[in-house]
Amino acid sequence: MCRFVSQQLCTRVVNYFVGKPMKTNAVVIVSVISAGSLFLSSCDTPVGQGAAWGAATGAIIGGAATGNVRAASIGAAAGAAAGALTGKIVQENQAANYGPPPPGGYPYARWAGRPGFFYSPYTGRVYDLRGVPPGGLTRDVDTGQLFRKP
């Protein structure tokens, strides 16, 4: 869903600039495309998802309210900041469900040689962590202890 919204936003912005005379600055187009690629790579965590949704919503509201690109970019920046803060709160609430972390933090799994597969630091069992975002917690089924995906 996050990638779809980013692609739509980038497509609309590029279409907006393509329809304008050549006075349009190419740096702005490159910046928008770069920001879109940031959205695509950061949507795995609640903070990234919140920032992406906030930026998309802020850009839509800012652009719809005034009809110019500057207001849309200001709205996107404000929305991204608010969305990231909201995502951070959600992430902390999710972590609170696991209880306090052990001294020194949760250990990291070791790569098992195949993309997305990792060894548990406790038992050495291989886990398929392809759907877990980097830094996400997973419970070892043998010991019941939590570890992080690198």
PDB file of C-alpha atoms in Angstrom:
ATOM      1  CA  MET A   1       0.000   0.000   0.000  1.00  0.00           C
ATOM      2  CA  CYS A   2       2.812   2.381   0.897  1.00  0.00           C
ATOM      3  CA  ARG A   3       4.597   1.827  -2.394  1.00  0.00           C
ATOM      4  CA  PHE A   4       1.381   2.380  -4.346  1.00  0.00           C
ATOM      5  CA  VAL A   5       0.767   5.753  -2.669  1.00  0.00           C
ATOM      6  CA  SER A   6       4.366   6.850  -3.290  1.00  0.00           C
ATOM      7  CA  GLN A   7       4.169   5.844  -6.936  1.00  0.00           C
ATOM      8  CA  GLN A   8       0.904   7.728  -7.403  1.00  0.00           C
ATOM      9  CA  LEU A   9       2.320  10.821  -5.726  1.00  0.00           C
ATOM     10  CA  CYS A  10       5.495  10.742  -7.843  1.00  0.00           C
ATOM     11  CA  THR A  11       3.472  10.184 -11.006  1.00  0.00           C
ATOM     12  CA  ARG A  12       1.230  13.168 -10.288  1.00  0.00           C
ATOM     13  CA  VAL A  13       4.167  15.430  -9.489  1.00  0.00           C
ATOM     14  CA  VAL A  14       6.062  14.421 -12.631  1.00  0.00           C
ATOM     15  CA  ASN A  15       2.917  14.872 -14.747  1.00  0.00           C
ATOM     16  CA  TYR A  16       2.450  18.315 -13.219  1.00  0.00           C
ATOM     17  CA  PHE A  17       5.970  19.378 -14.178  1.00  0.00           C
ATOM     18  CA  VAL A  18       5.882  17.788 -17.627  1.00  0.00           C
ATOM     19  CA  GLY A  19       2.772  19.817 -18.487  1.00  0.00           C
ATOM     20  CA  LYS A  20       4.515  23.090 -17.496  1.00  0.00           C
ATOM     21  CA  PRO A  21       6.820  25.132 -19.731  1.00  0.00           C
ATOM     22  CA  MET A  22      10.533  24.333 -19.651  1.00  0.00           C
ATOM     23  CA  LYS A  23      11.076  26.953 -16.922  1.00  0.00           C
ATOM     24  CA  THR A  24      10.657  24.092 -14.461  1.00  0.00           C
ATOM     25  CA  ASN A  25      13.782  23.301 -12.503  1.00  0.00           C
ATOM     26  CA  ALA A  26      15.118  19.771 -13.033  1.00  0.00           C
ATOM     27  CA  VAL A  27      16.454  19.729  -9.460  1.00  0.00           C
ATOM     28  CA  VAL A  28      12.894  19.787  -8.148  1.00  0.00           C
ATOM     29  CA  ILE A  29      11.943  16.761 -10.249  1.00  0.00           C
ATOM     30  CA  VAL A  30      15.009  14.816  -9.097  1.00  0.00           C
ATOM     31  CA  SER A  31      14.263  15.751  -5.469  1.00  0.00           C
ATOM     32  CA  VAL A  32      10.702  14.487  -5.727  1.00  0.00           C
ATOM     33  CA  ILE A  33      11.810  11.202  -7.264  1.00  0.00           C
ATOM     34  CA  SER A  34      14.505  10.807  -4.579  1.00  0.00           C
ATOM     35  CA  ALA A  35      11.957  11.433  -1.838  1.00  0.00           C
ATOM     36  CA  GLY A  36       9.719   8.807  -3.423  1.00  0.00           C
ATOM     37  CA  SER A  37      12.536   6.257  -3.329  1.00  0.00           C
ATOM     38  CA  LEU A  38      13.032   7.011   0.381  1.00  0.00           C
ATOM     39  CA  PHE A  39       9.391   6.134   0.941  1.00  0.00           C
ATOM     40  CA  LEU A  40       9.857   2.827  -0.833  1.00  0.00           C
ATOM     41  CA  SER A  41      12.764   1.797   1.363  1.00  0.00           C
ATOM     42  CA  SER A  42      11.469   2.953   4.730  1.00  0.00           C
ATOM     43  CA  CYS A  43       7.978   1.487   4.822  1.00  0.00           C
ATOM     44  CA  ASP A  44       8.908  -1.628   6.813  1.00  0.00           C
ATOM     45  CA  THR A  45       8.673  -0.083  10.279  1.00  0.00           C
ATOM     46  CA  PRO A  46       5.776   1.752  11.946  1.00  0.00           C
ATOM     47  CA  VAL A  47       7.859   4.954  11.905  1.00  0.00           C
ATOM     48  CA  GLY A  48       8.455   4.647   8.149  1.00  0.00           C
ATOM     49  CA  GLN A  49       4.843   3.802   7.436  1.00  0.00           C
ATOM     50  CA  GLY A  50       3.626   6.733   9.537  1.00  0.00           C
ATOM     51  CA  ALA A  51       6.008   9.113   7.777  1.00  0.00           C
ATOM     52  CA  ALA A  52       4.951   7.882   4.339  1.00  0.00           C
ATOM     53  CA  TRP A  53       1.236   8.188   5.064  1.00  0.00           C
ATOM     54  CA  GLY A  54       1.756  11.590   6.699  1.00  0.00           C
ATOM     55  CA  ALA A  55       3.766  12.898   3.755  1.00  0.00           C
ATOM     56  CA  ALA A  56       1.248  11.677   1.214  1.00  0.00           C
ATOM     57  CA  THR A  57      -1.671  13.124   3.162  1.00  0.00           C
ATOM     58  CA  GLY A  58       0.126  16.431   3.791  1.00  0.00           C
ATOM     59  CA  ALA A  59       1.044  16.780   0.121  1.00  0.00           C
ATOM     60  CA  ILE A  60      -2.509  16.098  -1.006  1.00  0.00           C
ATOM     61  CA  ILE A  61      -4.006  18.536   1.494  1.00  0.00           C
ATOM     62  CA  GLY A  62      -1.370  21.232   0.839  1.00  0.00           C
ATOM     63  CA  GLY A  63      -1.739  20.914  -2.923  1.00  0.00           C
ATOM     64  CA  ALA A  64      -5.532  20.805  -2.847  1.00  0.00           C
ATOM     65  CA  ALA A  65      -5.812  23.791  -0.515  1.00  0.00           C
ATOM     66  CA  THR A  66      -3.634  26.140  -2.563  1.00  0.00           C
ATOM     67  CA  GLY A  67      -3.006  24.489  -5.902  1.00  0.00           C
ATOM     68  CA  ASN A  68       0.734  25.099  -5.933  1.00  0.00           C
ATOM     69  CA  VAL A  69       3.740  22.838  -5.522  1.00  0.00           C
ATOM     70  CA  ARG A  70       5.342  24.799  -2.697  1.00  0.00           C
ATOM     71  CA  ALA A  71       2.343  24.312  -0.405  1.00  0.00           C
ATOM     72  CA  ALA A  72       2.231  20.626  -1.335  1.00  0.00           C
ATOM     73  CA  SER A  73       5.899  20.180  -0.394  1.00  0.00           C
ATOM     74  CA  ILE A  74       5.426  22.063   2.890  1.00  0.00           C
ATOM     75  CA  GLY A  75       2.381  19.905   3.626  1.00  0.00           C
ATOM     76  CA  ALA A  76       4.366  16.772   2.810  1.00  0.00           C
ATOM     77  CA  ALA A  77       7.188  17.756   5.157  1.00  0.00           C
ATOM     78  CA  ALA A  78       4.813  18.591   7.999  1.00  0.00           C
ATOM     79  CA  GLY A  79       2.814  15.418   7.411  1.00  0.00           C
ATOM     80  CA  ALA A  80       5.943  13.271   7.332  1.00  0.00           C
ATOM     81  CA  ALA A  81       7.129  14.678  10.651  1.00  0.00           C
ATOM     82  CA  ALA A  82       3.747  14.157  12.313  1.00  0.00           C
ATOM     83  CA  GLY A  83       3.410  10.685  10.820  1.00  0.00           C
ATOM     84  CA  ALA A  84       6.892   9.672  11.981  1.00  0.00           C
ATOM     85  CA  LEU A  85       6.108  10.788  15.527  1.00  0.00           C
ATOM     86  CA  THR A  86       2.851   8.838  15.482  1.00  0.00           C
ATOM     87  CA  GLY A  87       4.649   5.780  14.098  1.00  0.00           C
ATOM     88  CA  LYS A  88       7.291   6.022  16.839  1.00  0.00           C
ATOM     89  CA  ILE A  89       4.561   5.994  19.488  1.00  0.00           C
ATOM     90  CA  VAL A  90       2.959   2.950  17.849  1.00  0.00           C
ATOM     91  CA  GLN A  91       6.344   1.201  17.718  1.00  0.00           C
ATOM     92  CA  GLU A  92       7.000   1.904  21.411  1.00  0.00           C
ATOM     93  CA  ASN A  93       3.551   0.604  22.352  1.00  0.00           C
ATOM     94  CA  GLN A  94       4.194  -2.575  20.388  1.00  0.00           C
ATOM     95  CA  ALA A  95       7.561  -3.030  22.112  1.00  0.00           C
ATOM     96  CA  ALA A  96       5.906  -2.560  25.517  1.00  0.00           C
ATOM     97  CA  ASN A  97       3.924  -5.742  24.849  1.00  0.00           C
ATOM     98  CA  TYR A  98       7.191  -7.707  25.014  1.00  0.00           C
ATOM     99  CA  GLY A  99       8.205  -6.354  28.399  1.00  0.00           C
ATOM    100  CA  PRO A 100      11.479  -4.660  29.290  1.00  0.00           C
ATOM    101  CA  PRO A 101      14.466  -5.572  27.123  1.00  0.00           C
ATOM    102  CA  PRO A 102      17.267  -7.614  28.671  1.00  0.00           C
ATOM    103  CA  PRO A 103      20.432  -5.801  29.804  1.00  0.00           C
ATOM    104  CA  GLY A 104      22.420  -4.959  26.701  1.00  0.00           C
ATOM    105  CA  GLY A 105      19.360  -5.286  24.441  1.00  0.00           C
ATOM    106  CA  TYR A 106      18.050  -8.166  22.379  1.00  0.00           C
ATOM    107  CA  PRO A 107      20.665 -10.245  20.536  1.00  0.00           C
ATOM    108  CA  TYR A 108      20.739 -10.305  16.736  1.00  0.00           C
ATOM    109  CA  ALA A 109      20.243 -13.376  14.592  1.00  0.00           C
ATOM    110  CA  ARG A 110      23.001 -14.580  12.245  1.00  0.00           C
ATOM    111  CA  TRP A 111      22.533 -14.872   8.502  1.00  0.00           C
ATOM    112  CA  ALA A 112      21.934 -18.466   7.406  1.00  0.00           C
ATOM    113  CA  GLY A 113      23.307 -18.105   3.883  1.00  0.00           C
ATOM    114  CA  ARG A 114      19.956 -17.630   2.121  1.00  0.00           C
ATOM    115  CA  PRO A 115      18.164 -14.299   1.711  1.00  0.00           C
ATOM    116  CA  GLY A 116      15.669 -13.806   4.533  1.00  0.00           C
ATOM    117  CA  PHE A 117      16.768 -16.840   6.593  1.00  0.00           C
ATOM    118  CA  PHE A 118      18.586 -16.423   9.907  1.00  0.00           C
ATOM    119  CA  TYR A 119      19.921 -18.528  12.782  1.00  0.00           C
ATOM    120  CA  SER A 120      18.511 -17.948  16.250  1.00  0.00           C
ATOM    121  CA  PRO A 121      21.224 -16.687  18.626  1.00  0.00           C
ATOM    122  CA  TYR A 122      19.862 -19.029  21.310  1.00  0.00           C
ATOM    123  CA  THR A 123      19.411 -22.413  19.638  1.00  0.00           C
ATOM    124  CA  GLY A 124      20.812 -22.131  16.128  1.00  0.00           C
ATOM    125  CA  ARG A 125      17.416 -23.007  14.614  1.00  0.00           C
ATOM    126  CA  VAL A 126      16.873 -21.431  11.179  1.00  0.00           C
ATOM    127  CA  TYR A 127      13.981 -18.977  10.928  1.00  0.00           C
ATOM    128  CA  ASP A 128      12.341 -17.544   7.826  1.00  0.00           C
ATOM    129  CA  LEU A 129      12.305 -13.812   8.590  1.00  0.00           C
ATOM    130  CA  ARG A 130      11.486 -12.505   5.112  1.00  0.00           C
ATOM    131  CA  GLY A 131       8.353 -10.735   6.392  1.00  0.00           C
ATOM    132  CA  VAL A 132      10.054  -9.222   9.441  1.00  0.00           C
ATOM    133  CA  PRO A 133      11.464  -5.688   9.040  1.00  0.00           C
ATOM    134  CA  PRO A 134      15.128  -5.072   9.921  1.00  0.00           C
ATOM    135  CA  GLY A 135      15.457  -4.739  13.696  1.00  0.00           C
ATOM    136  CA  GLY A 136      12.124  -6.506  14.225  1.00  0.00           C
ATOM    137  CA  LEU A 137      11.701  -8.909  17.131  1.00  0.00           C
ATOM    138  CA  THR A 138      11.088 -12.639  16.740  1.00  0.00           C
ATOM    139  CA  ARG A 139      10.463 -15.197  19.465  1.00  0.00           C
ATOM    140  CA  ASP A 140      12.549 -18.380  19.501  1.00  0.00           C
ATOM    141  CA  VAL A 141      10.013 -21.206  19.746  1.00  0.00           C
ATOM    142  CA  ASP A 142      12.384 -23.450  21.730  1.00  0.00           C
ATOM    143  CA  THR A 143      13.410 -20.996  24.457  1.00  0.00           C
ATOM    144  CA  GLY A 144      10.652 -18.378  24.291  1.00  0.00           C
ATOM    145  CA  GLN A 145      13.275 -15.610  24.204  1.00  0.00           C
ATOM    146  CA  LEU A 146      13.227 -12.712  21.730  1.00  0.00           C
ATOM    147  CA  PHE A 147      15.903 -11.798  19.194  1.00  0.00           C
ATOM    148  CA  ARG A 148      16.266  -9.198  16.440  1.00  0.00           C
ATOM    149  CA  LYS A 149      16.555  -9.565  12.712  1.00  0.00           C
ATOM    150  CA  PRO A 150      19.712  -7.765  11.506  1.00  0.00           C
TER     151      PRO A 150
END
